[in-house]
Every structure is written in C-alpha cells, then in structure tokens.
Amino acid sequence: MKKDKKSGFSTKSVHAGEIRYNEYGSITTPIVQTSTFIFKNIEEIKKLAKGDLDRYEYGRYGHPTQFAAERKLAELEEAEDAVLFSSGMSAITTSLFAILTSGDHIIITDDAYKRTLDFCKTCLDRYNIECTVVKMCDYGAIEEAIKPNTRIFFSESPTNPYLNIMDLKRLMNIFKGKDILVISDSTFATPYNQKPLEYGVNLIIHSGTKYLGGHNDLLSGVVLGKKELTTPIREYLKITGGVIDPNSSYLLIRGLKTFEIRMQRINENGQIVAEYLENHPKVEKVYYPGLPSHPHHDVAKEQMKGFGGVVTFEVEDNTEYVLNFLSRLSIINIGPSLGGVESLVTHPATISYYNCTKEERLSLGIKDGLIRLAVGVENAEDIIKDIDQALS
Ligand SMILES: *Cc1c(COP(=O)(O)O)cnc(C)c1O
C-alpha cells in the first residue's frame, strides 16, 4: 500500500509498508530470521557487485522485516524515508556521528533526554565537536547560540518531564536560510499528535520503544526525513551496527496496527487524569500541555492533535511521602519508560537522576515531590481510583 497517501491514519497503520501478497500468502509480514542472504549462483554476486541487482545481502545492511516497518513509519510521519535502529539512543548517536565532523558545533536544549545530553556534553567533546546547551523555549538564546560552525540544532517537543512545547513556527523562522540541520526528537509527540516535518524540521527522531511499539516489549529507534539526509545515516549505521533485529521489527509492525486507537485512548486518558490531578488537594502542581494552566498550552493546541499520555505533577516535597504513594499503587506499575499500554509511574529524583547530587537535580528542576505518570490504555476511572487511594 503505497499509492494512496490520502488514506486514513489507521488504514495506513494497518496496511502501509507491507507487501499485500507476500511469497507465502501470509497476511502478516514474515519475520525473516536470518543473519545472511545466500546467493543462488556466481552470476548473482557479479550482478550485485556491478550494482545491477537490488537484493538483501547481510543482516546488518538491512532485512525484509525491517524495511516493511520502515516503510510503514515513513508513511505515518509522511516522510520520504525512515531508518530503523536497535534503540532510540542508537538512532540519535549514529545520526549525530554521521552528520558531525571535528570542528563543528551543535546546539541542544537543556531539557533534552538525559542520555542525549550526556552524549553531546561528554562524548562529542572528545572529538572536538563543540556543544552549547540553551534553555528550552528561550528563542533569543537559541538565536544567539548560533555560530559560523553550527551544524545542528537538536531539541525535543514535548520534553521530559515538564512537557515544554517548542513553537515550531517560531523556531524554524530562526533557522530559515541557514545551513543548519534542525533535528527534533518527537518521541513524546508521536506522528499521530504532531508533524514537525510540515514546519520544515529536517530530521525527526523517535524512540520506537515508547508509543510506536506501544506494548513495552521492544527497543527501537527511527530517523525520518528526506532521503538525501537519511541515506548517509543509513550508510553510517552499516558501520556502527545498531540494527534492529527481525523479531523487534515484527513487534513494531504489529504494535503500529493499533497506533491510532491507542493514541486516541492515551490522549483521552492523559487529559482526564491531568484534570483530576489538578483538582486534587494533595497535588500542588500539574504539568500537562492540554491544561490551560500549562505555560505552552496555546502553542500545543495550535500544533498538536492531542497531548499524549505523560502527566507530570508535584506533591509535597518529601521523598518518603512520594515513595509511599508509589508503593500503594496497585494498577499503575513503577518503572521508567512510557507510551505502552500499561500505565507507568516514575519518581525522577530516585529513578532517573539517582547519580546526580541534589543540587544538580534541583538545577534541572527535578524536585523530590515530582512524579511522572505515563498513562496507558486502561480505563481512566481505574487509573484515577488507583491514584486516589494511593494519594490519601
Ligand atoms: C526513551 C527516549 C529516548 C531513548 O530511546 P531508547 O529507545 O530508550 O534508546 C530518547 N529520547 C526520548 C525523548 C525518550 O523518551
């Protein structure tokens, strides 16, 4: 299913990218579980070497299940091409290495995913690639950070854990006519809720581990954009080797079949739970872009279809109270990650930032009373009941 770009989102989720009548007539895309693809005869090798034959060769260079998942994702994001990786971090590190050269400069926003920031600050530095960290949504600071050697601007929207929203129109105005690649990690938005490519963002990255896979059972990452930009990244992946395996590719295809339905439910649940929390006497503050109290609510309404499942909130600044709350939950599980069918809750101060000092945490705005909830597709009233009994 490639011709009809105008098909509905769920129709694409179910059918796009897959071969309608595959070799076996199986309705599902086969998991081609092999590391190598053998040649029928010497003629085939000769043709391949001359570039006269387009075929699979070796698992690290791509395989049929991966390519089907890539085609589906490209259609959902309305991108020319998609390249899959073994994890979101593999997608990020391989892409940045593929683009950047010694002497280049990258700008990244301060509330980007922690491991992405770690990579930019501690790893790129060793290759003489300079990194400037700017405050998220400080458009003046973003413009001021640009230097003659700036090659990439990297940010996310919404961000973790405060769900800050980048105003993409305003952002792209800053980079208009400049030879700088704007890359957006759109994991929290998903191609269902937001389409940054429409605003001129050059490359989109998702951790497919989250909403795209959607069932907390796989790791993957994807980079999407124009072929001229994704091709060098695909070539670099052949060197760095962070390929997605056939089984995870299949799980991703399977997870994506219900993508729109899951997102609709998760958007609904997120809004209901955020409104409930905002009215709870024990909750001091709620961060959710769907609430009028969120500082970027207007931008979010303008550029997003829904606001996703992550709801961050603050209770009293007392680790013991928070940990008590977590241990009383009986439906919501305690754990990192988000975007799956199961609701998950994390306490950033003890789960994601445990190796930071308290001062470092506070400078990033990670207070002891901060809780990040990622709602799943359970019934909203049950999620609320669970939170209610645990808070009291
Ligand atoms: C989880 C996540 C990543 C990393 O993805 P993995 O699949 O865990 O490697 C990157 N960016 C964001 C925003 C994430 O939430």
CSV table of C-alpha atoms and ligand atoms in Angstrom, one decimal:
chain,number,residue,atom,x,y,z
A,1,MET,CA,0.0,0.0,0.0
A,2,LYS,CA,2.0,2.9,-1.2
A,3,LYS,CA,0.0,4.8,-3.8
A,4,ASP,CA,-2.8,6.3,-1.7
A,5,LYS,CA,-1.1,8.9,0.5
A,6,LYS,CA,-4.6,10.2,1.5
A,7,SER,CA,-5.7,7.0,3.3
A,8,GLY,CA,-6.8,7.5,6.9
A,9,PHE,CA,-4.2,7.2,9.7
A,10,SER,CA,-5.4,3.8,10.9
A,11,THR,CA,-5.7,2.4,7.3
A,12,LYS,CA,-2.0,3.3,6.9
A,13,SER,CA,-1.1,1.9,10.4
A,14,VAL,CA,-2.6,-1.4,9.4
A,15,HIS,CA,-1.6,-1.7,5.7
A,16,ALA,CA,1.2,0.7,4.8
A,17,GLY,CA,4.6,-0.6,4.0
A,18,GLU,CA,3.6,-4.3,3.9
A,19,ILE,CA,3.6,-6.4,0.8
A,20,ARG,CA,0.0,-7.3,0.0
A,21,TYR,CA,0.6,-10.7,-1.3
A,22,ASN,CA,3.9,-12.0,0.0
A,23,GLU,CA,5.6,-15.2,-1.1
A,24,TYR,CA,3.7,-17.3,1.4
A,25,GLY,CA,0.3,-15.6,1.2
A,26,SER,CA,0.5,-14.9,4.9
A,27,ILE,CA,-1.4,-11.9,5.9
A,28,THR,CA,1.3,-10.9,8.4
A,29,THR,CA,4.7,-9.8,7.3
A,30,PRO,CA,7.1,-12.7,7.8
A,31,ILE,CA,9.9,-12.5,10.4
A,32,VAL,CA,12.8,-13.2,8.2
A,33,GLN,CA,15.0,-14.6,10.9
A,34,THR,CA,18.4,-14.8,9.2
A,35,SER,CA,21.8,-13.1,9.5
A,36,THR,CA,22.8,-13.7,5.9
A,37,PHE,CA,21.1,-14.0,2.5
A,38,ILE,CA,22.7,-16.6,0.2
A,39,PHE,CA,23.4,-16.3,-3.5
A,40,LYS,CA,21.9,-18.7,-6.0
A,41,ASN,CA,24.9,-18.6,-8.2
A,42,ILE,CA,28.0,-16.7,-9.1
A,43,GLU,CA,26.1,-14.6,-11.6
A,44,GLU,CA,24.1,-13.1,-8.8
A,45,ILE,CA,27.3,-12.0,-6.9
A,46,LYS,CA,28.7,-10.5,-10.1
A,47,LYS,CA,25.4,-8.5,-10.7
A,48,LEU,CA,25.4,-7.3,-7.1
A,49,ALA,CA,29.0,-6.1,-7.3
A,50,LYS,CA,28.2,-4.2,-10.5
A,51,GLY,CA,25.2,-2.6,-8.9
A,52,ASP,CA,22.8,-4.3,-11.3
A,53,LEU,CA,20.9,-6.2,-8.6
A,54,ASP,CA,19.0,-4.8,-5.7
A,55,ARG,CA,18.8,-7.6,-3.1
A,56,TYR,CA,19.4,-8.4,0.5
A,57,GLU,CA,22.9,-9.4,1.4
A,58,TYR,CA,23.7,-9.3,5.1
A,59,GLY,CA,21.6,-8.6,8.2
A,60,ARG,CA,23.5,-5.5,9.3
A,61,TYR,CA,22.8,-3.9,5.9
A,62,GLY,CA,19.0,-4.3,6.2
A,63,HIS,CA,16.4,-7.1,6.1
A,64,PRO,CA,12.9,-7.5,4.8
A,65,THR,CA,11.0,-7.2,8.2
A,66,GLN,CA,13.0,-4.0,9.0
A,67,PHE,CA,12.2,-2.5,5.6
A,68,ALA,CA,8.5,-3.2,5.9
A,69,ALA,CA,8.5,-1.4,9.3
A,70,GLU,CA,10.5,1.5,7.9
A,71,ARG,CA,8.0,2.0,5.0
A,72,LYS,CA,5.1,2.0,7.4
A,73,LEU,CA,6.7,4.5,9.7
A,74,ALA,CA,7.7,6.7,6.7
A,75,GLU,CA,4.0,6.8,5.6
A,76,LEU,CA,2.8,7.6,9.1
A,77,GLU,CA,5.2,10.5,9.5
A,78,GLU,CA,4.7,11.5,5.8
A,79,ALA,CA,8.4,11.4,5.4
A,80,GLU,CA,10.4,10.4,2.3
A,81,ASP,CA,12.4,7.8,4.2
A,82,ALA,CA,12.8,6.1,7.6
A,83,VAL,CA,15.8,4.3,9.0
A,84,LEU,CA,15.3,1.9,11.9
A,85,PHE,CA,17.8,1.3,14.7
A,86,SER,CA,18.1,-1.1,17.7
A,87,SER,CA,17.1,1.7,20.1
A,88,GLY,CA,16.3,5.4,20.3
A,89,MET,CA,19.8,6.2,21.6
A,90,SER,CA,21.3,4.2,18.7
A,91,ALA,CA,19.3,6.4,16.3
A,92,ILE,CA,20.5,9.6,18.0
A,93,THR,CA,24.2,8.7,18.3
A,94,THR,CA,24.5,7.2,14.8
A,95,SER,CA,22.8,10.2,13.2
A,96,LEU,CA,24.9,12.8,15.1
A,97,PHE,CA,28.1,10.9,14.3
A,98,ALA,CA,27.1,10.6,10.7
A,99,ILE,CA,26.5,14.3,10.3
A,100,LEU,CA,29.0,16.0,12.6
A,101,THR,CA,32.8,16.4,12.0
A,102,SER,CA,35.6,17.6,14.2
A,103,GLY,CA,35.4,21.4,14.5
A,104,ASP,CA,31.6,21.5,14.2
A,105,HIS,CA,29.2,23.0,16.7
A,106,ILE,CA,25.8,21.6,17.9
A,107,ILE,CA,23.1,23.4,19.9
A,108,ILE,CA,20.9,21.4,22.2
A,109,THR,CA,18.1,22.4,24.5
A,110,ASP,CA,18.6,21.9,28.3
A,111,ASP,CA,15.7,19.6,29.0
A,112,ALA,CA,16.5,17.1,26.2
A,113,TYR,CA,16.6,13.4,27.1
A,114,LYS,CA,19.3,12.9,29.7
A,115,ARG,CA,21.3,10.4,27.7
A,116,THR,CA,21.2,12.6,24.6
A,117,LEU,CA,22.6,15.5,26.7
A,118,ASP,CA,25.2,13.1,28.2
A,119,PHE,CA,26.3,12.2,24.7
A,120,CYS,CA,26.5,15.8,23.5
A,121,LYS,CA,28.3,17.0,26.6
A,122,THR,CA,30.7,14.2,27.4
A,123,CYS,CA,31.2,12.2,24.2
A,124,LEU,CA,31.2,14.7,21.2
A,125,ASP,CA,33.6,16.9,23.2
A,126,ARG,CA,36.3,14.2,22.8
A,127,TYR,CA,36.0,14.5,19.0
A,128,ASN,CA,36.4,18.3,19.2
A,129,ILE,CA,32.7,18.9,18.5
A,130,GLU,CA,31.5,21.8,20.5
A,131,CYS,CA,28.2,21.8,22.2
A,132,THR,CA,26.1,24.7,23.5
A,133,VAL,CA,23.2,23.9,25.8
A,134,VAL,CA,20.4,26.5,25.6
A,135,LYS,CA,17.3,27.0,27.7
A,136,MET,CA,14.3,25.3,26.1
A,137,CYS,CA,11.9,27.8,24.5
A,138,ASP,CA,14.3,30.7,25.0
A,139,TYR,CA,14.2,31.7,21.4
A,140,GLY,CA,16.6,34.7,21.9
A,141,ALA,CA,19.2,32.4,23.5
A,142,ILE,CA,18.8,29.9,20.6
A,143,GLU,CA,19.4,32.6,18.0
A,144,GLU,CA,22.4,33.9,20.0
A,145,ALA,CA,24.0,30.5,20.3
A,146,ILE,CA,24.4,30.1,16.5
A,147,LYS,CA,28.0,30.3,15.3
A,148,PRO,CA,29.6,30.1,11.9
A,149,ASN,CA,30.4,26.4,12.5
A,150,THR,CA,26.9,25.4,13.9
A,151,ARG,CA,25.8,22.3,12.0
A,152,ILE,CA,22.9,21.0,14.1
A,153,PHE,CA,20.2,22.4,16.3
A,154,PHE,CA,18.7,19.5,18.4
A,155,SER,CA,15.6,19.6,20.5
A,156,GLU,CA,12.6,17.8,21.7
A,157,SER,CA,8.9,18.6,22.0
A,158,PRO,CA,7.2,17.9,24.3
A,159,THR,CA,10.1,17.5,26.7
A,160,ASN,CA,10.6,15.3,29.7
A,161,PRO,CA,9.4,15.7,32.4
A,162,TYR,CA,7.8,19.2,32.2
A,163,LEU,CA,6.2,18.8,28.7
A,164,ASN,CA,7.6,22.0,27.4
A,165,ILE,CA,6.4,22.7,23.8
A,166,MET,CA,8.7,24.2,21.2
A,167,ASP,CA,6.9,26.7,19.0
A,168,LEU,CA,8.0,25.1,15.7
A,169,LYS,CA,7.0,28.1,13.5
A,170,ARG,CA,9.0,30.5,15.7
A,171,LEU,CA,11.9,28.1,15.8
A,172,MET,CA,12.0,27.5,12.1
A,173,ASN,CA,12.0,31.2,11.5
A,174,ILE,CA,15.3,31.5,13.3
A,175,PHE,CA,16.9,28.8,11.1
A,176,LYS,CA,15.4,29.9,7.8
A,177,GLY,CA,18.1,30.2,5.1
A,178,LYS,CA,20.8,29.0,7.4
A,179,ASP,CA,22.8,25.9,6.6
A,180,ILE,CA,22.0,24.2,9.9
A,181,LEU,CA,20.1,20.9,10.3
A,182,VAL,CA,17.2,21.2,12.7
A,183,ILE,CA,16.6,17.8,14.4
A,184,SER,CA,13.6,17.1,16.6
A,185,ASP,CA,13.2,14.1,18.9
A,186,SER,CA,9.5,13.8,18.6
A,187,THR,CA,9.1,10.7,20.8
A,188,PHE,CA,6.7,12.3,23.2
A,189,ALA,CA,4.5,13.8,20.4
A,190,THR,CA,4.4,10.8,18.0
A,191,PRO,CA,3.5,11.2,14.3
A,192,TYR,CA,-0.1,11.0,15.4
A,193,ASN,CA,-0.1,14.1,17.5
A,194,GLN,CA,2.5,16.3,15.7
A,195,LYS,CA,4.2,16.5,12.3
A,196,PRO,CA,7.3,18.6,12.7
A,197,LEU,CA,8.3,17.9,9.1
A,198,GLU,CA,5.4,20.1,8.0
A,199,TYR,CA,7.1,23.1,9.7
A,200,GLY,CA,10.4,22.5,7.9
A,201,VAL,CA,12.2,20.5,10.6
A,202,ASN,CA,14.9,18.5,8.7
A,203,LEU,CA,15.0,15.2,10.6
A,204,ILE,CA,12.7,13.6,13.1
A,205,ILE,CA,13.8,11.0,15.6
A,206,HIS,CA,11.6,8.7,17.7
A,207,SER,CA,12.4,6.2,20.4
A,208,GLY,CA,10.2,3.5,18.9
A,209,THR,CA,10.4,1.8,22.3
A,210,LYS,CA,7.7,4.2,23.5
A,211,TYR,CA,4.4,4.9,21.7
A,212,LEU,CA,5.3,3.4,18.3
A,213,GLY,CA,5.9,-0.1,19.7
A,214,GLY,CA,3.4,0.7,22.3
A,215,HIS,CA,3.5,-2.6,24.3
A,216,ASN,CA,6.6,-2.3,26.5
A,217,ASP,CA,8.1,-5.3,24.7
A,218,LEU,CA,10.7,-4.0,22.3
A,219,LEU,CA,13.5,-1.4,21.9
A,220,SER,CA,13.9,0.5,18.7
A,221,GLY,CA,14.6,4.0,17.3
A,222,VAL,CA,13.9,5.6,14.0
A,223,VAL,CA,15.1,8.6,12.0
A,224,LEU,CA,12.9,10.1,9.3
A,225,GLY,CA,13.2,12.8,6.7
A,226,LYS,CA,14.3,13.4,3.1
A,227,LYS,CA,16.3,10.6,1.5
A,228,GLU,CA,19.3,12.8,0.8
A,229,LEU,CA,19.6,13.3,4.6
A,230,THR,CA,18.7,9.7,5.7
A,231,THR,CA,20.9,7.9,3.2
A,232,PRO,CA,24.3,9.0,4.8
A,233,ILE,CA,22.8,8.0,8.2
A,234,ARG,CA,21.8,4.6,6.8
A,235,GLU,CA,25.3,4.1,5.4
A,236,TYR,CA,26.8,5.0,8.8
A,237,LEU,CA,24.5,2.5,10.5
A,238,LYS,CA,26.2,-0.2,8.4
A,239,ILE,CA,29.4,0.8,10.3
A,240,THR,CA,28.1,1.5,13.8
A,241,GLY,CA,25.9,-1.6,13.6
A,242,GLY,CA,23.0,-0.7,15.8
A,243,VAL,CA,20.5,-2.5,13.6
A,244,ILE,CA,17.0,-3.6,14.7
A,245,ASP,CA,16.6,-7.3,14.7
A,246,PRO,CA,13.8,-9.1,12.7
A,247,ASN,CA,11.7,-10.0,15.7
A,248,SER,CA,11.6,-6.4,17.1
A,249,SER,CA,10.8,-5.2,13.6
A,250,TYR,CA,7.9,-7.5,13.5
A,251,LEU,CA,6.7,-6.5,17.0
A,252,LEU,CA,6.9,-2.9,15.9
A,253,ILE,CA,4.8,-3.6,12.8
A,254,ARG,CA,2.3,-5.4,15.0
A,255,GLY,CA,2.3,-2.6,17.6
A,256,LEU,CA,1.7,0.0,14.9
A,257,LYS,CA,-1.5,-1.7,13.7
A,258,THR,CA,-3.4,-0.2,16.6
A,259,PHE,CA,-1.4,3.0,16.8
A,260,GLU,CA,-4.2,5.5,16.2
A,261,ILE,CA,-6.6,3.7,18.5
A,262,ARG,CA,-4.0,3.6,21.3
A,263,MET,CA,-3.2,7.2,20.8
A,264,GLN,CA,-6.8,8.3,20.9
A,265,ARG,CA,-7.3,6.5,24.1
A,266,ILE,CA,-4.0,7.7,25.6
A,267,ASN,CA,-4.7,11.3,24.7
A,268,GLU,CA,-8.1,11.0,26.3
A,269,ASN,CA,-6.7,9.3,29.4
A,270,GLY,CA,-4.0,11.9,29.7
A,271,GLN,CA,-6.4,14.8,29.7
A,272,ILE,CA,-8.8,13.2,32.1
A,273,VAL,CA,-6.1,12.2,34.6
A,274,ALA,CA,-4.4,15.7,34.3
A,275,GLU,CA,-7.7,17.4,35.1
A,276,TYR,CA,-8.4,15.1,38.0
A,277,LEU,CA,-4.9,15.7,39.5
A,278,GLU,CA,-5.2,19.5,39.0
A,279,ASN,CA,-8.3,19.4,41.3
A,280,HIS,CA,-6.8,17.2,43.9
A,281,PRO,CA,-6.0,18.9,47.2
A,282,LYS,CA,-2.7,16.9,47.8
A,283,VAL,CA,-1.4,17.8,44.3
A,284,GLU,CA,0.5,21.1,44.3
A,285,LYS,CA,1.1,21.5,40.5
A,286,VAL,CA,0.3,19.6,37.3
A,287,TYR,CA,2.3,19.9,34.1
A,288,TYR,CA,0.2,18.8,31.0
A,289,PRO,CA,0.1,20.7,27.7
A,290,GLY,CA,-3.7,20.0,27.5
A,291,LEU,CA,-4.4,22.1,30.6
A,292,PRO,CA,-4.9,25.9,30.2
A,293,SER,CA,-2.6,26.3,33.2
A,294,HIS,CA,0.4,24.9,31.2
A,295,PRO,CA,2.7,27.8,30.0
A,296,HIS,CA,2.7,26.4,26.4
A,297,HIS,CA,-1.0,25.4,26.2
A,298,ASP,CA,-1.7,27.8,23.3
A,299,VAL,CA,1.2,26.6,21.2
A,300,ALA,CA,0.4,23.0,21.9
A,301,LYS,CA,-3.3,23.5,20.9
A,302,GLU,CA,-2.1,25.1,17.6
A,303,GLN,CA,0.4,22.5,16.6
A,304,MET,CA,-0.7,19.2,18.2
A,305,LYS,CA,-3.7,17.0,17.7
A,306,GLY,CA,-3.5,15.6,21.2
A,307,PHE,CA,-1.2,15.9,24.2
A,308,GLY,CA,-0.2,12.3,24.9
A,309,GLY,CA,0.0,10.2,28.0
A,310,VAL,CA,2.7,11.8,30.1
A,311,VAL,CA,1.3,13.8,33.1
A,312,THR,CA,3.9,15.3,35.5
A,313,PHE,CA,2.8,16.5,38.9
A,314,GLU,CA,4.2,17.7,42.2
A,315,VAL,CA,3.1,16.7,45.6
A,316,GLU,CA,4.7,17.8,48.9
A,317,ASP,CA,8.5,17.9,48.7
A,318,ASN,CA,9.0,14.8,50.8
A,319,THR,CA,10.7,11.7,49.4
A,320,GLU,CA,9.1,9.4,52.0
A,321,TYR,CA,5.6,10.6,51.1
A,322,VAL,CA,6.3,10.1,47.3
A,323,LEU,CA,7.8,6.6,47.8
A,324,ASN,CA,4.8,5.7,50.0
A,325,PHE,CA,2.5,6.9,47.2
A,326,LEU,CA,4.3,4.7,44.7
A,327,SER,CA,4.2,1.6,46.8
A,328,ARG,CA,0.5,1.9,47.4
A,329,LEU,CA,-0.3,1.8,43.6
A,330,SER,CA,-1.9,-1.5,42.5
A,331,ILE,CA,-2.7,-1.0,38.8
A,332,ILE,CA,0.0,1.5,37.8
A,333,ASN,CA,3.4,0.0,37.7
A,334,ILE,CA,6.6,1.7,38.9
A,335,GLY,CA,9.2,1.9,36.2
A,336,PRO,CA,10.9,4.1,33.7
A,337,SER,CA,9.6,4.4,30.1
A,338,LEU,CA,6.2,5.5,28.7
A,339,GLY,CA,4.0,5.1,25.7
A,340,GLY,CA,2.9,1.4,26.3
A,341,VAL,CA,-0.5,0.0,27.0
A,342,GLU,CA,0.4,-0.3,30.7
A,343,SER,CA,0.4,2.9,32.9
A,344,LEU,CA,3.8,3.5,34.4
A,345,VAL,CA,5.0,6.0,37.1
A,346,THR,CA,8.4,7.2,38.0
A,347,HIS,CA,10.0,9.4,40.6
A,348,PRO,CA,12.7,11.2,38.6
A,349,ALA,CA,14.7,12.1,41.7
A,350,THR,CA,15.2,8.4,42.6
A,351,ILE,CA,14.8,6.6,39.3
A,352,SER,CA,16.4,8.8,36.5
A,353,TYR,CA,18.6,11.2,38.4
A,354,TYR,CA,19.9,9.0,41.2
A,355,ASN,CA,23.5,9.5,40.3
A,356,CYS,CA,23.2,13.3,40.4
A,357,THR,CA,23.7,15.4,43.5
A,358,LYS,CA,20.7,17.0,45.0
A,359,GLU,CA,22.0,20.4,43.8
A,360,GLU,CA,22.4,19.1,40.2
A,361,ARG,CA,18.9,17.7,40.3
A,362,LEU,CA,17.4,21.0,41.6
A,363,SER,CA,19.2,23.0,39.0
A,364,LEU,CA,17.4,20.8,36.4
A,365,GLY,CA,14.2,21.4,38.2
A,366,ILE,CA,13.9,17.8,39.5
A,367,LYS,CA,12.4,18.3,42.9
A,368,ASP,CA,11.8,15.4,45.4
A,369,GLY,CA,8.0,15.9,45.2
A,370,LEU,CA,8.0,15.5,41.4
A,371,ILE,CA,6.2,12.5,39.9
A,372,ARG,CA,6.0,11.5,36.2
A,373,LEU,CA,3.0,9.4,35.3
A,374,ALA,CA,2.7,7.9,31.8
A,375,VAL,CA,-0.9,6.7,31.4
A,376,GLY,CA,-1.6,3.6,29.3
A,377,VAL,CA,-4.9,2.4,27.7
A,378,GLU,CA,-6.6,1.2,30.9
A,379,ASN,CA,-9.9,2.7,31.8
A,380,ALA,CA,-9.4,6.2,33.0
A,381,GLU,CA,-11.7,5.7,36.0
A,382,ASP,CA,-9.5,2.8,37.2
A,383,ILE,CA,-6.3,4.8,36.8
A,384,ILE,CA,-7.9,7.6,38.8
A,385,LYS,CA,-9.2,5.2,41.5
A,386,ASP,CA,-5.7,3.8,41.9
A,387,ILE,CA,-4.1,7.3,42.2
A,388,ASP,CA,-6.8,8.4,44.6
A,389,GLN,CA,-6.3,5.6,47.1
A,390,ALA,CA,-2.5,6.0,46.9
A,391,LEU,CA,-2.5,9.7,47.5
A,392,SER,CA,-4.7,9.6,50.6
B,1,LIG,C1,13.4,6.9,25.7
B,1,LIG,C2,13.8,8.1,24.9
B,1,LIG,C3,15.0,8.1,24.2
B,1,LIG,C4,15.9,6.9,24.1
B,1,LIG,O1,15.3,5.8,23.5
B,1,LIG,P1,15.7,4.3,23.8
B,1,LIG,O2,14.8,3.5,22.8
B,1,LIG,O3,15.4,4.0,25.2
B,1,LIG,O4,17.1,4.2,23.4
B,1,LIG,C5,15.3,9.2,23.5
B,1,LIG,N1,14.5,10.3,23.6
B,1,LIG,C6,13.4,10.4,24.3
B,1,LIG,C7,12.6,11.6,24.3
B,1,LIG,C8,13.0,9.2,25.0
B,1,LIG,O5,11.9,9.3,25.7
